[in-house]
N, C-alpha and C. Protein backbone atom coordinates (compact mmCIF):
# COMPACT_ATOMS: atom_id res chain seq x y z
N MET A 1 -56.44 81.27 53.95
CA MET A 1 -55.25 81.20 54.75
C MET A 1 -54.05 81.57 53.89
N ALA A 2 -53.27 82.52 54.33
CA ALA A 2 -52.10 82.95 53.56
C ALA A 2 -50.99 81.93 53.67
N LYS A 3 -50.27 81.77 52.58
CA LYS A 3 -49.15 80.83 52.56
C LYS A 3 -47.90 81.52 53.01
N LYS A 4 -47.05 80.76 53.71
CA LYS A 4 -45.77 81.32 54.12
C LYS A 4 -44.84 81.34 52.92
N LYS A 5 -44.11 82.41 52.81
CA LYS A 5 -43.09 82.49 51.79
C LYS A 5 -41.83 81.83 52.30
N ILE A 6 -41.18 81.08 51.46
CA ILE A 6 -39.94 80.44 51.83
C ILE A 6 -38.84 81.49 51.76
N SER A 7 -38.07 81.62 52.81
CA SER A 7 -36.97 82.56 52.79
C SER A 7 -35.77 81.95 53.47
N ASP A 8 -34.61 82.53 53.24
CA ASP A 8 -33.39 82.03 53.83
C ASP A 8 -33.37 82.22 55.34
N LYS A 9 -34.22 83.09 55.88
CA LYS A 9 -34.21 83.38 57.30
C LYS A 9 -34.98 82.34 58.10
N GLN A 10 -35.84 81.56 57.47
CA GLN A 10 -36.60 80.54 58.15
C GLN A 10 -35.79 79.25 58.22
N ASP A 11 -36.19 78.39 59.16
CA ASP A 11 -35.61 77.06 59.17
C ASP A 11 -36.03 76.37 57.88
N PRO A 12 -35.10 75.70 57.21
CA PRO A 12 -35.47 75.05 55.96
C PRO A 12 -36.44 73.89 56.21
N LEU A 13 -37.33 73.70 55.26
CA LEU A 13 -38.26 72.58 55.32
C LEU A 13 -37.50 71.29 55.06
N SER A 14 -38.06 70.17 55.48
CA SER A 14 -37.43 68.90 55.16
C SER A 14 -37.48 68.72 53.63
N PHE A 15 -36.61 67.87 53.12
CA PHE A 15 -36.58 67.62 51.69
C PHE A 15 -37.95 67.14 51.20
N GLU A 16 -38.53 66.23 51.94
CA GLU A 16 -39.81 65.65 51.54
C GLU A 16 -40.93 66.70 51.55
N THR A 17 -40.93 67.55 52.58
CA THR A 17 -41.94 68.61 52.66
C THR A 17 -41.77 69.61 51.53
N SER A 18 -40.51 69.94 51.23
CA SER A 18 -40.23 70.87 50.12
C SER A 18 -40.70 70.29 48.80
N LEU A 19 -40.48 69.00 48.61
CA LEU A 19 -40.88 68.35 47.36
C LEU A 19 -42.39 68.36 47.20
N ILE A 20 -43.11 68.09 48.27
CA ILE A 20 -44.58 68.11 48.22
C ILE A 20 -45.06 69.53 47.90
N ALA A 21 -44.48 70.52 48.56
CA ALA A 21 -44.88 71.91 48.30
C ALA A 21 -44.58 72.30 46.86
N LEU A 22 -43.43 71.87 46.35
CA LEU A 22 -43.07 72.18 44.97
C LEU A 22 -44.05 71.52 43.99
N GLU A 23 -44.43 70.28 44.26
CA GLU A 23 -45.41 69.61 43.39
C GLU A 23 -46.75 70.33 43.40
N GLN A 24 -47.16 70.84 44.55
CA GLN A 24 -48.42 71.59 44.64
C GLN A 24 -48.34 72.88 43.84
N ILE A 25 -47.20 73.55 43.91
CA ILE A 25 -47.01 74.78 43.13
C ILE A 25 -47.09 74.49 41.65
N VAL A 26 -46.43 73.43 41.22
CA VAL A 26 -46.46 73.06 39.80
C VAL A 26 -47.89 72.79 39.35
N THR A 27 -48.65 72.08 40.16
CA THR A 27 -50.05 71.80 39.83
C THR A 27 -50.85 73.09 39.67
N ARG A 28 -50.65 74.03 40.60
CA ARG A 28 -51.39 75.30 40.51
C ARG A 28 -50.97 76.09 39.28
N LEU A 29 -49.67 76.10 38.99
CA LEU A 29 -49.20 76.84 37.81
C LEU A 29 -49.70 76.20 36.52
N GLU A 30 -49.71 74.88 36.48
CA GLU A 30 -50.16 74.19 35.26
C GLU A 30 -51.65 74.35 35.03
N SER A 31 -52.40 74.67 36.08
CA SER A 31 -53.85 74.82 35.93
C SER A 31 -54.19 76.00 35.02
N GLY A 32 -53.30 77.00 34.98
CA GLY A 32 -53.53 78.17 34.15
C GLY A 32 -54.59 79.10 34.69
N GLU A 33 -55.04 78.88 35.92
CA GLU A 33 -56.12 79.68 36.48
C GLU A 33 -55.64 80.81 37.39
N LEU A 34 -54.33 80.91 37.62
CA LEU A 34 -53.81 81.95 38.52
C LEU A 34 -53.63 83.26 37.78
N PRO A 35 -53.95 84.37 38.45
CA PRO A 35 -53.64 85.66 37.85
C PRO A 35 -52.12 85.81 37.74
N LEU A 36 -51.67 86.67 36.88
CA LEU A 36 -50.25 86.82 36.59
C LEU A 36 -49.41 87.05 37.84
N GLU A 37 -49.80 87.99 38.68
CA GLU A 37 -49.01 88.31 39.88
C GLU A 37 -48.92 87.11 40.82
N LYS A 38 -50.02 86.39 40.99
CA LYS A 38 -50.02 85.20 41.84
C LYS A 38 -49.15 84.10 41.22
N ALA A 39 -49.23 83.96 39.91
CA ALA A 39 -48.41 82.95 39.23
C ALA A 39 -46.92 83.27 39.39
N LEU A 40 -46.55 84.54 39.27
CA LEU A 40 -45.16 84.93 39.46
C LEU A 40 -44.69 84.67 40.89
N SER A 41 -45.55 84.95 41.85
CA SER A 41 -45.23 84.70 43.26
C SER A 41 -45.04 83.20 43.50
N GLU A 42 -45.92 82.40 42.96
CA GLU A 42 -45.81 80.94 43.10
C GLU A 42 -44.54 80.43 42.42
N PHE A 43 -44.24 80.97 41.25
CA PHE A 43 -43.04 80.57 40.52
C PHE A 43 -41.79 80.88 41.35
N GLU A 44 -41.76 82.09 41.93
CA GLU A 44 -40.63 82.50 42.76
C GLU A 44 -40.46 81.54 43.95
N GLN A 45 -41.56 81.21 44.60
CA GLN A 45 -41.50 80.28 45.73
C GLN A 45 -41.02 78.90 45.25
N GLY A 46 -41.48 78.49 44.09
CA GLY A 46 -41.05 77.20 43.54
C GLY A 46 -39.56 77.16 43.26
N ILE A 47 -39.03 78.26 42.74
CA ILE A 47 -37.59 78.34 42.49
C ILE A 47 -36.82 78.21 43.80
N GLN A 48 -37.28 78.88 44.82
CA GLN A 48 -36.62 78.80 46.13
C GLN A 48 -36.66 77.38 46.68
N LEU A 49 -37.80 76.72 46.55
CA LEU A 49 -37.92 75.34 47.01
C LEU A 49 -37.02 74.41 46.21
N ALA A 50 -36.95 74.61 44.90
CA ALA A 50 -36.10 73.77 44.06
C ALA A 50 -34.63 73.94 44.44
N ARG A 51 -34.22 75.17 44.69
CA ARG A 51 -32.83 75.41 45.10
C ARG A 51 -32.53 74.77 46.45
N GLN A 52 -33.48 74.89 47.36
CA GLN A 52 -33.31 74.29 48.68
C GLN A 52 -33.20 72.76 48.56
N GLY A 53 -34.03 72.17 47.72
CA GLY A 53 -33.98 70.72 47.50
C GLY A 53 -32.68 70.29 46.86
N GLN A 54 -32.21 71.06 45.89
CA GLN A 54 -30.94 70.75 45.23
C GLN A 54 -29.79 70.79 46.23
N LYS A 55 -29.83 71.77 47.11
CA LYS A 55 -28.78 71.89 48.13
C LYS A 55 -28.80 70.68 49.07
N ALA A 56 -30.00 70.26 49.46
CA ALA A 56 -30.13 69.10 50.34
C ALA A 56 -29.61 67.83 49.66
N LEU A 57 -29.91 67.68 48.37
CA LEU A 57 -29.42 66.52 47.64
C LEU A 57 -27.89 66.53 47.52
N GLN A 58 -27.31 67.69 47.27
CA GLN A 58 -25.87 67.80 47.18
C GLN A 58 -25.21 67.46 48.51
N GLN A 59 -25.80 67.92 49.60
CA GLN A 59 -25.25 67.62 50.92
C GLN A 59 -25.34 66.12 51.22
N ALA A 60 -26.44 65.50 50.84
CA ALA A 60 -26.58 64.06 51.06
C ALA A 60 -25.55 63.29 50.24
N GLU A 61 -25.35 63.72 49.00
CA GLU A 61 -24.35 63.06 48.14
C GLU A 61 -22.95 63.18 48.75
N GLN A 62 -22.64 64.35 49.28
CA GLN A 62 -21.33 64.54 49.91
C GLN A 62 -21.17 63.63 51.12
N ARG A 63 -22.21 63.49 51.91
CA ARG A 63 -22.15 62.60 53.08
C ARG A 63 -21.90 61.16 52.65
N VAL A 64 -22.60 60.72 51.60
CA VAL A 64 -22.41 59.36 51.11
C VAL A 64 -20.98 59.16 50.63
N GLN A 65 -20.45 60.14 49.90
CA GLN A 65 -19.08 60.01 49.40
C GLN A 65 -18.08 59.96 50.55
N ILE A 66 -18.30 60.74 51.59
CA ILE A 66 -17.42 60.72 52.76
C ILE A 66 -17.47 59.35 53.43
N LEU A 67 -18.66 58.80 53.57
CA LEU A 67 -18.80 57.49 54.20
C LEU A 67 -18.13 56.40 53.37
N LEU A 68 -18.22 56.50 52.07
CA LEU A 68 -17.61 55.49 51.21
C LEU A 68 -16.09 55.62 51.16
N GLN A 69 -15.58 56.80 51.42
CA GLN A 69 -14.12 57.00 51.41
C GLN A 69 -13.45 56.22 52.54
N ASP A 70 -14.18 55.94 53.60
CA ASP A 70 -13.61 55.17 54.70
C ASP A 70 -13.30 53.74 54.30
N ASP A 71 -13.95 53.23 53.27
CA ASP A 71 -13.70 51.88 52.78
C ASP A 71 -12.87 51.98 51.50
N ASP A 72 -11.61 51.62 51.60
CA ASP A 72 -10.71 51.72 50.45
C ASP A 72 -11.16 50.87 49.28
N ASN A 73 -11.94 49.83 49.53
CA ASN A 73 -12.37 48.93 48.46
C ASN A 73 -13.70 49.34 47.84
N ALA A 74 -14.36 50.32 48.44
CA ALA A 74 -15.66 50.74 47.92
C ALA A 74 -15.48 51.53 46.63
N GLN A 75 -16.32 51.21 45.67
CA GLN A 75 -16.25 51.88 44.37
C GLN A 75 -17.52 52.71 44.19
N LEU A 76 -17.36 53.97 43.76
CA LEU A 76 -18.51 54.82 43.49
C LEU A 76 -19.04 54.52 42.10
N ASP A 77 -20.32 54.19 42.02
CA ASP A 77 -20.98 53.94 40.75
C ASP A 77 -22.12 54.92 40.62
N ASN A 78 -22.47 55.25 39.40
CA ASN A 78 -23.62 56.10 39.14
C ASN A 78 -24.90 55.36 39.52
N PHE A 79 -25.81 56.05 40.18
CA PHE A 79 -27.09 55.46 40.55
C PHE A 79 -28.06 55.56 39.39
N THR A 80 -28.75 54.47 39.15
CA THR A 80 -29.85 54.49 38.19
C THR A 80 -31.07 53.89 38.88
N PRO A 81 -32.26 54.37 38.61
CA PRO A 81 -33.46 53.86 39.30
C PRO A 81 -33.65 52.36 39.16
N GLU A 82 -33.12 51.76 38.12
CA GLU A 82 -33.28 50.33 37.92
C GLU A 82 -32.51 49.54 38.96
N ASP A 83 -31.59 50.18 39.69
CA ASP A 83 -30.77 49.48 40.69
C ASP A 83 -31.53 49.22 41.97
N LYS A 84 -32.74 49.74 42.09
CA LYS A 84 -33.52 49.59 43.33
C LYS A 84 -33.71 48.13 43.66
């Protein structure tokens, strides 16, 4: 089954779906079993997914900042995983 190439003309995948696809690409690339052309194609798709994910994260961060601006007493702090 042929894989769909990610392009700007398609509806973007959800962040979670993009992350799963990116992890699968990394696994295939790390295996070292792909021919050069296939590896380059996978790498290109991975770059597109990473950029799409970065854009989604930036948009989410902007939304959070807008929501916090409505509360004059809210303070923006850096997130660290230990805060969970």
